[in-house]
mmCIF file of N, CA and C in Angstrom:
data_model
loop_
_atom_site.group_PDB
_atom_site.id
_atom_site.type_symbol
_atom_site.label_atom_id
_atom_site.label_comp_id
_atom_site.label_asym_id
_atom_site.label_seq_id
_atom_site.Cartn_x
_atom_site.Cartn_y
_atom_site.Cartn_z
ATOM 1 N N MET A 1 -22.462 -143.379 -27.569
ATOM 2 C CA MET A 1 -22.416 -144.805 -27.318
ATOM 3 C C MET A 1 -23.393 -145.179 -26.215
ATOM 4 N N TYR A 2 -23.405 -144.376 -25.165
ATOM 5 C CA TYR A 2 -24.278 -144.627 -24.019
ATOM 6 C C TYR A 2 -25.752 -144.594 -24.445
ATOM 7 N N HIS A 3 -26.100 -143.701 -25.363
ATOM 8 C CA HIS A 3 -27.476 -143.558 -25.831
ATOM 9 C C HIS A 3 -27.906 -144.773 -26.650
ATOM 10 N N LYS A 4 -26.984 -145.377 -27.347
ATOM 11 C CA LYS A 4 -27.309 -146.566 -28.139
ATOM 12 C C LYS A 4 -27.664 -147.736 -27.207
ATOM 13 N N HIS A 5 -26.961 -147.854 -26.115
ATOM 14 C CA HIS A 5 -27.252 -148.928 -25.149
ATOM 15 C C HIS A 5 -28.617 -148.715 -24.497
ATOM 16 N N ILE A 6 -28.911 -147.490 -24.158
ATOM 17 C CA ILE A 6 -30.212 -147.163 -23.552
ATOM 18 C C ILE A 6 -31.327 -147.473 -24.552
ATOM 19 N N ALA A 7 -31.136 -147.056 -25.804
ATOM 20 C CA ALA A 7 -32.143 -147.295 -26.835
ATOM 21 C C ALA A 7 -32.346 -148.797 -27.055
ATOM 22 N N ALA A 8 -31.265 -149.562 -27.041
ATOM 23 C CA ALA A 8 -31.366 -151.014 -27.218
ATOM 24 C C ALA A 8 -32.112 -151.656 -26.056
ATOM 25 N N ILE A 9 -31.841 -151.209 -24.856
ATOM 26 C CA ILE A 9 -32.517 -151.756 -23.674
ATOM 27 C C ILE A 9 -34.010 -151.434 -23.722
ATOM 28 N N ILE A 10 -34.344 -150.226 -24.105
ATOM 29 C CA ILE A 10 -35.756 -149.834 -24.211
ATOM 30 C C ILE A 10 -36.447 -150.653 -25.291
ATOM 31 N N LEU A 11 -35.800 -150.822 -26.424
ATOM 32 C CA LEU A 11 -36.374 -151.602 -27.517
ATOM 33 C C LEU A 11 -36.605 -153.054 -27.097
ATOM 34 N N LEU A 12 -35.650 -153.647 -26.423
ATOM 35 C CA LEU A 12 -35.799 -155.018 -25.937
ATOM 36 C C LEU A 12 -36.910 -155.124 -24.900
ATOM 37 N N SER A 13 -37.027 -154.123 -24.058
ATOM 38 C CA SER A 13 -38.085 -154.130 -23.042
ATOM 39 C C SER A 13 -39.462 -154.089 -23.688
ATOM 40 N N PHE A 14 -39.643 -153.219 -24.674
ATOM 41 C CA PHE A 14 -40.919 -153.143 -25.369
ATOM 42 C C PHE A 14 -41.227 -154.438 -26.110
ATOM 43 N N SER A 15 -40.232 -155.025 -26.721
ATOM 44 C CA SER A 15 -40.434 -156.291 -27.432
ATOM 45 C C SER A 15 -40.886 -157.386 -26.474
ATOM 46 N N PHE A 16 -40.248 -157.439 -25.315
ATOM 47 C CA PHE A 16 -40.619 -158.440 -24.312
ATOM 48 C C PHE A 16 -42.058 -158.233 -23.845
ATOM 49 N N ILE A 17 -42.444 -156.997 -23.605
ATOM 50 C CA ILE A 17 -43.806 -156.685 -23.148
ATOM 51 C C ILE A 17 -44.830 -157.082 -24.200
ATOM 52 N N ILE A 18 -44.560 -156.773 -25.449
ATOM 53 C CA ILE A 18 -45.488 -157.100 -26.533
ATOM 54 C C ILE A 18 -45.617 -158.606 -26.696
ATOM 55 N N LEU A 19 -44.514 -159.305 -26.703
ATOM 56 C CA LEU A 19 -44.568 -160.764 -26.844
ATOM 57 C C LEU A 19 -45.263 -161.415 -25.653
ATOM 58 N N ASN A 20 -45.031 -160.922 -24.492
ATOM 59 C CA ASN A 20 -45.662 -161.461 -23.292
ATOM 60 C C ASN A 20 -47.171 -161.225 -23.320
ATOM 61 N N ALA A 21 -47.599 -160.077 -23.784
ATOM 62 C CA ALA A 21 -49.022 -159.762 -23.861
ATOM 63 C C ALA A 21 -49.718 -160.669 -24.874
ATOM 64 N N GLN A 22 -49.069 -160.993 -25.969
ATOM 65 C CA GLN A 22 -49.667 -161.851 -26.978
ATOM 66 C C GLN A 22 -49.820 -163.278 -26.473
ATOM 67 N N ASN A 23 -48.947 -163.751 -25.624
ATOM 68 C CA ASN A 23 -49.024 -165.111 -25.114
ATOM 69 C C ASN A 23 -50.179 -165.309 -24.149
ATOM 70 N N THR A 24 -50.681 -164.246 -23.534
ATOM 71 C CA THR A 24 -51.781 -164.392 -22.593
ATOM 72 C C THR A 24 -53.119 -164.515 -23.314
ATOM 73 N N SER A 25 -53.183 -164.174 -24.562
ATOM 74 C CA SER A 25 -54.418 -164.273 -25.326
ATOM 75 C C SER A 25 -54.753 -165.730 -25.618
ATOM 76 N N LEU A 26 -56.017 -166.047 -25.522
ATOM 77 C CA LEU A 26 -56.489 -167.404 -25.765
ATOM 78 C C LEU A 26 -56.426 -167.714 -27.254
ATOM 79 N N ASN A 27 -55.965 -168.886 -27.601
ATOM 80 C CA ASN A 27 -55.956 -169.320 -28.992
ATOM 81 C C ASN A 27 -57.329 -169.916 -29.293
ATOM 82 N N TYR A 28 -58.225 -169.066 -29.788
ATOM 83 C CA TYR A 28 -59.603 -169.480 -30.019
ATOM 84 C C TYR A 28 -59.706 -170.608 -31.037
ATOM 85 N N ASP A 29 -58.919 -170.543 -32.110
ATOM 86 C CA ASP A 29 -58.990 -171.587 -33.136
ATOM 87 C C ASP A 29 -58.686 -172.961 -32.553
ATOM 88 N N ALA A 30 -57.666 -173.038 -31.735
ATOM 89 C CA ALA A 30 -57.302 -174.319 -31.120
ATOM 90 C C ALA A 30 -58.404 -174.788 -30.171
ATOM 91 N N LYS A 31 -58.990 -173.872 -29.417
ATOM 92 C CA LYS A 31 -60.075 -174.237 -28.503
ATOM 93 C C LYS A 31 -61.288 -174.766 -29.265
ATOM 94 N N TRP A 32 -61.651 -174.105 -30.369
ATOM 95 C CA TRP A 32 -62.828 -174.548 -31.134
ATOM 96 C C TRP A 32 -62.563 -175.897 -31.796
ATOM 97 N N LYS A 33 -61.343 -176.128 -32.238
ATOM 98 C CA LYS A 33 -61.012 -177.442 -32.803
ATOM 99 C C LYS A 33 -61.151 -178.528 -31.746
ATOM 100 N N LYS A 34 -60.693 -178.237 -30.533
ATOM 101 C CA LYS A 34 -60.813 -179.200 -29.439
ATOM 102 C C LYS A 34 -62.284 -179.458 -29.120
ATOM 103 N N ILE A 35 -63.077 -178.409 -29.073
ATOM 104 C CA ILE A 35 -64.508 -178.544 -28.787
ATOM 105 C C ILE A 35 -65.195 -179.362 -29.871
ATOM 106 N N ASP A 36 -64.917 -179.047 -31.134
ATOM 107 C CA ASP A 36 -65.506 -179.812 -32.235
ATOM 108 C C ASP A 36 -65.108 -181.278 -32.170
ATOM 109 N N SER A 37 -63.869 -181.539 -31.797
ATOM 110 C CA SER A 37 -63.399 -182.912 -31.670
ATOM 111 C C SER A 37 -64.142 -183.640 -30.547
ATOM 112 N N LEU A 38 -64.346 -182.968 -29.439
ATOM 113 C CA LEU A 38 -65.085 -183.579 -28.325
ATOM 114 C C LEU A 38 -66.513 -183.931 -28.743
ATOM 115 N N ILE A 39 -67.107 -183.075 -29.556
ATOM 116 C CA ILE A 39 -68.495 -183.297 -29.969
ATOM 117 C C ILE A 39 -68.587 -184.388 -31.033
ATOM 118 N N THR A 40 -67.846 -184.225 -32.112
ATOM 119 C CA THR A 40 -68.026 -185.106 -33.269
ATOM 120 C C THR A 40 -67.305 -186.439 -33.164
ATOM 121 N N LYS A 41 -66.081 -186.416 -32.706
ATOM 122 C CA LYS A 41 -65.287 -187.650 -32.702
ATOM 123 C C LYS A 41 -65.501 -188.489 -31.457
ATOM 124 N N LYS A 42 -65.710 -187.821 -30.333
ATOM 125 C CA LYS A 42 -65.769 -188.554 -29.070
ATOM 126 C C LYS A 42 -67.166 -188.597 -28.466
ATOM 127 N N GLY A 43 -68.065 -187.748 -28.928
ATOM 128 C CA GLY A 43 -69.415 -187.720 -28.392
ATOM 129 C C GLY A 43 -69.492 -187.232 -26.949
ATOM 130 N N LEU A 44 -68.512 -186.472 -26.520
ATOM 131 C CA LEU A 44 -68.454 -185.984 -25.143
ATOM 132 C C LEU A 44 -69.061 -184.584 -25.057
ATOM 133 N N THR A 45 -70.376 -184.518 -25.151
ATOM 134 C CA THR A 45 -71.032 -183.212 -25.187
ATOM 135 C C THR A 45 -70.910 -182.458 -23.872
ATOM 136 N N GLN A 46 -70.908 -183.156 -22.754
ATOM 137 C CA GLN A 46 -70.778 -182.475 -21.466
ATOM 138 C C GLN A 46 -69.384 -181.858 -21.316
ATOM 139 N N SER A 47 -68.361 -182.575 -21.728
ATOM 140 C CA SER A 47 -67.003 -182.024 -21.696
ATOM 141 C C SER A 47 -66.870 -180.852 -22.658
ATOM 142 N N ALA A 48 -67.502 -180.972 -23.817
ATOM 143 C CA ALA A 48 -67.485 -179.883 -24.790
ATOM 144 C C ALA A 48 -68.171 -178.650 -24.219
ATOM 145 N N LEU A 49 -69.269 -178.867 -23.506
ATOM 146 C CA LEU A 49 -69.988 -177.749 -22.885
ATOM 147 C C LEU A 49 -69.115 -177.041 -21.855
ATOM 148 N N GLN A 50 -68.360 -177.785 -21.090
ATOM 149 C CA GLN A 50 -67.443 -177.174 -20.119
ATOM 150 C C GLN A 50 -66.393 -176.322 -20.822
ATOM 151 N N GLU A 51 -65.858 -176.841 -21.926
ATOM 152 C CA GLU A 51 -64.863 -176.070 -22.697
ATOM 153 C C GLU A 51 -65.490 -174.811 -23.291
ATOM 154 N N VAL A 52 -66.716 -174.939 -23.790
ATOM 155 C CA VAL A 52 -67.418 -173.774 -24.347
ATOM 156 C C VAL A 52 -67.624 -172.726 -23.257
ATOM 157 N N ASN A 53 -67.978 -173.163 -22.066
ATOM 158 C CA ASN A 53 -68.159 -172.218 -20.956
ATOM 159 C C ASN A 53 -66.852 -171.513 -20.612
ATOM 160 N N ASN A 54 -65.730 -172.225 -20.722
ATOM 161 C CA ASN A 54 -64.420 -171.598 -20.497
ATOM 162 C C ASN A 54 -64.136 -170.540 -21.565
ATOM 163 N N VAL A 55 -64.405 -170.881 -22.823
ATOM 164 C CA VAL A 55 -64.202 -169.926 -23.920
ATOM 165 C C VAL A 55 -65.113 -168.718 -23.725
ATOM 166 N N TYR A 56 -66.358 -168.986 -23.358
ATOM 167 C CA TYR A 56 -67.328 -167.909 -23.120
ATOM 168 C C TYR A 56 -66.811 -166.938 -22.040
ATOM 169 N N ALA A 57 -66.362 -167.491 -20.930
ATOM 170 C CA ALA A 57 -65.876 -166.653 -19.830
ATOM 171 C C ALA A 57 -64.680 -165.813 -20.263
ATOM 172 N N TYR A 58 -63.769 -166.416 -21.016
ATOM 173 C CA TYR A 58 -62.586 -165.692 -21.459
ATOM 174 C C TYR A 58 -62.958 -164.616 -22.482
ATOM 175 N N ALA A 59 -63.866 -164.964 -23.404
ATOM 176 C CA ALA A 59 -64.296 -163.992 -24.410
ATOM 177 C C ALA A 59 -65.012 -162.813 -23.757
ATOM 178 N N LYS A 60 -65.785 -163.098 -22.725
ATOM 179 C CA LYS A 60 -66.479 -162.025 -22.012
ATOM 180 C C LYS A 60 -65.473 -161.119 -21.307
ATOM 181 N N LYS A 61 -64.459 -161.732 -20.713
ATOM 182 C CA LYS A 61 -63.414 -160.966 -20.026
ATOM 183 C C LYS A 61 -62.656 -160.083 -21.018
ATOM 184 N N GLU A 62 -62.378 -160.628 -22.213
ATOM 185 C CA GLU A 62 -61.650 -159.881 -23.246
ATOM 186 C C GLU A 62 -62.537 -158.928 -24.030
ATOM 187 N N LYS A 63 -63.852 -159.043 -23.840
ATOM 188 C CA LYS A 63 -64.832 -158.269 -24.613
ATOM 189 C C LYS A 63 -64.716 -158.574 -26.105
ATOM 190 N N ASN A 64 -64.567 -159.868 -26.408
ATOM 191 C CA ASN A 64 -64.475 -160.337 -27.784
ATOM 192 C C ASN A 64 -65.869 -160.811 -28.197
ATOM 193 N N ASP A 65 -66.638 -159.897 -28.797
ATOM 194 C CA ASP A 65 -68.043 -160.167 -29.098
ATOM 195 C C ASP A 65 -68.249 -161.327 -30.065
ATOM 196 N N ALA A 66 -67.385 -161.448 -31.056
ATOM 197 C CA ALA A 66 -67.544 -162.530 -32.038
ATOM 198 C C ALA A 66 -67.419 -163.898 -31.372
ATOM 199 N N GLN A 67 -66.413 -164.058 -30.526
ATOM 200 C CA GLN A 67 -66.219 -165.335 -29.839
ATOM 201 C C GLN A 67 -67.301 -165.554 -28.779
ATOM 202 N N LEU A 68 -67.779 -164.493 -28.188
ATOM 203 C CA LEU A 68 -68.843 -164.579 -27.198
ATOM 204 C C LEU A 68 -70.125 -165.109 -27.838
ATOM 205 N N ILE A 69 -70.475 -164.586 -28.995
ATOM 206 C CA ILE A 69 -71.672 -165.035 -29.708
ATOM 207 C C ILE A 69 -71.515 -166.485 -30.157
ATOM 208 N N LYS A 70 -70.356 -166.815 -30.656
ATOM 209 C CA LYS A 70 -70.109 -168.203 -31.076
ATOM 210 C C LYS A 70 -70.248 -169.151 -29.887
ATOM 211 N N ALA A 71 -69.713 -168.765 -28.748
ATOM 212 C CA ALA A 71 -69.817 -169.603 -27.549
ATOM 213 C C ALA A 71 -71.267 -169.739 -27.110
ATOM 214 N N LEU A 72 -72.036 -168.671 -27.200
ATOM 215 C CA LEU A 72 -73.449 -168.742 -26.838
ATOM 216 C C LEU A 72 -74.210 -169.702 -27.745
ATOM 217 N N LEU A 73 -73.919 -169.663 -29.036
ATOM 218 C CA LEU A 73 -74.588 -170.571 -29.976
ATOM 219 C C LEU A 73 -74.216 -172.024 -29.702
ATOM 220 N N TYR A 74 -72.960 -172.265 -29.461
ATOM 221 C CA TYR A 74 -72.523 -173.620 -29.117
ATOM 222 C C TYR A 74 -73.192 -174.080 -27.825
ATOM 223 N N ARG A 75 -73.246 -173.181 -26.867
ATOM 224 C CA ARG A 75 -73.837 -173.522 -25.573
ATOM 225 C C ARG A 75 -75.299 -173.933 -25.729
ATOM 226 N N VAL A 76 -76.041 -173.176 -26.520
ATOM 227 C CA VAL A 76 -77.454 -173.499 -26.749
ATOM 228 C C VAL A 76 -77.587 -174.896 -27.341
ATOM 229 N N ASN A 77 -76.804 -175.186 -28.358
ATOM 230 C CA ASN A 77 -76.894 -176.494 -29.016
ATOM 231 C C ASN A 77 -76.491 -177.630 -28.083
ATOM 232 N N LEU A 78 -75.439 -177.437 -27.323
ATOM 233 C CA LEU A 78 -74.984 -178.496 -26.426
ATOM 234 C C LEU A 78 -75.941 -178.702 -25.252
ATOM 235 N N GLN A 79 -76.529 -177.636 -24.765
ATOM 236 C CA GLN A 79 -77.466 -177.777 -23.658
ATOM 237 C C GLN A 79 -78.738 -178.493 -24.101
ATOM 238 N N GLN A 80 -79.148 -178.281 -25.338
ATOM 239 C CA GLN A 80 -80.329 -178.982 -25.839
ATOM 240 C C GLN A 80 -80.080 -180.480 -25.898
ATOM 241 N N ALA A 81 -78.852 -180.867 -26.115
ATOM 242 C CA ALA A 81 -78.524 -182.290 -26.162
ATOM 243 C C ALA A 81 -78.451 -182.898 -24.767
ATOM 244 N N ASN A 82 -78.228 -182.087 -23.746
ATOM 245 C CA ASN A 82 -77.995 -182.597 -22.394
ATOM 246 C C ASN A 82 -79.126 -182.367 -21.402
ATOM 247 N N ARG A 83 -80.067 -181.494 -21.700
ATOM 248 C CA ARG A 83 -81.104 -181.146 -20.730
ATOM 249 C C ARG A 83 -82.493 -181.425 -21.274
ATOM 250 N N GLU A 84 -83.409 -181.762 -20.370
ATOM 251 C CA GLU A 84 -84.796 -181.957 -20.773
ATOM 252 C C GLU A 84 -85.496 -180.623 -21.004
ATOM 253 N N ASP A 85 -85.288 -179.671 -20.133
ATOM 254 C CA ASP A 85 -85.952 -178.366 -20.217
ATOM 255 C C ASP A 85 -85.035 -177.318 -20.856
ATOM 256 N N ALA A 86 -84.294 -177.735 -21.830
ATOM 257 C CA ALA A 86 -83.253 -176.881 -22.412
ATOM 258 C C ALA A 86 -83.815 -175.642 -23.089
ATOM 259 N N GLU A 87 -84.908 -175.770 -23.808
ATOM 260 C CA GLU A 87 -85.425 -174.617 -24.542
ATOM 261 C C GLU A 87 -85.780 -173.466 -23.608
ATOM 262 N N LYS A 88 -86.487 -173.775 -22.545
ATOM 263 C CA LYS A 88 -86.882 -172.744 -21.581
ATOM 264 C C LYS A 88 -85.653 -172.115 -20.927
ATOM 265 N N ASN A 89 -84.722 -172.955 -20.497
ATOM 266 C CA ASN A 89 -83.499 -172.437 -19.864
ATOM 267 C C ASN A 89 -82.658 -171.628 -20.835
ATOM 268 N N ASN A 90 -82.564 -172.076 -22.078
ATOM 269 C CA ASN A 90 -81.772 -171.336 -23.067
ATOM 270 C C ASN A 90 -82.355 -169.951 -23.321
ATOM 271 N N ILE A 91 -83.667 -169.877 -23.406
ATOM 272 C CA ILE A 91 -84.307 -168.576 -23.631
ATOM 273 C C ILE A 91 -84.040 -167.655 -22.449
ATOM 274 N N THR A 92 -84.177 -168.181 -21.251
ATOM 275 C CA THR A 92 -83.930 -167.387 -20.039
ATOM 276 C C THR A 92 -82.475 -166.905 -20.004
ATOM 277 N N GLU A 93 -81.533 -167.792 -20.307
ATOM 278 C CA GLU A 93 -80.119 -167.410 -20.296
ATOM 279 C C GLU A 93 -79.804 -166.369 -21.367
ATOM 280 N N GLN A 94 -80.408 -166.518 -22.551
ATOM 281 C CA GLN A 94 -80.146 -165.565 -23.629
ATOM 282 C C GLN A 94 -80.715 -164.193 -23.292
ATOM 283 N N GLU A 95 -81.855 -164.172 -22.618
ATOM 284 C CA GLU A 95 -82.432 -162.891 -22.208
ATOM 285 C C GLU A 95 -81.544 -162.169 -21.210
ATOM 286 N N LYS A 96 -80.876 -162.940 -20.349
ATOM 287 C CA LYS A 96 -79.956 -162.337 -19.378
ATOM 288 C C LYS A 96 -78.782 -161.664 -20.079
ATOM 289 N N GLU A 97 -78.324 -162.288 -21.155
ATOM 290 C CA GLU A 97 -77.184 -161.729 -21.890
ATOM 291 C C GLU A 97 -77.604 -160.487 -22.626
#
């Protein structure tokens, strides 16, 4: 009987750890929908760029290459809309990466 209680406690502990770890992960789909909405519906490219930079930083921290590349592409496009010397700066930034 005592072993069943120990096993149940261990199982619950592992479940809690797994669920907690999943909640810390960024919901990329929701972030990209928000970014697309800022760009297309509201025309807020500067706000969208800030959100993209947040996604980029998180993807880099998580080592999520697919999201990192997507953020870089979005960043290039948004910076071209907001900066005069965007092409030169974008090339320099991409070389750093």
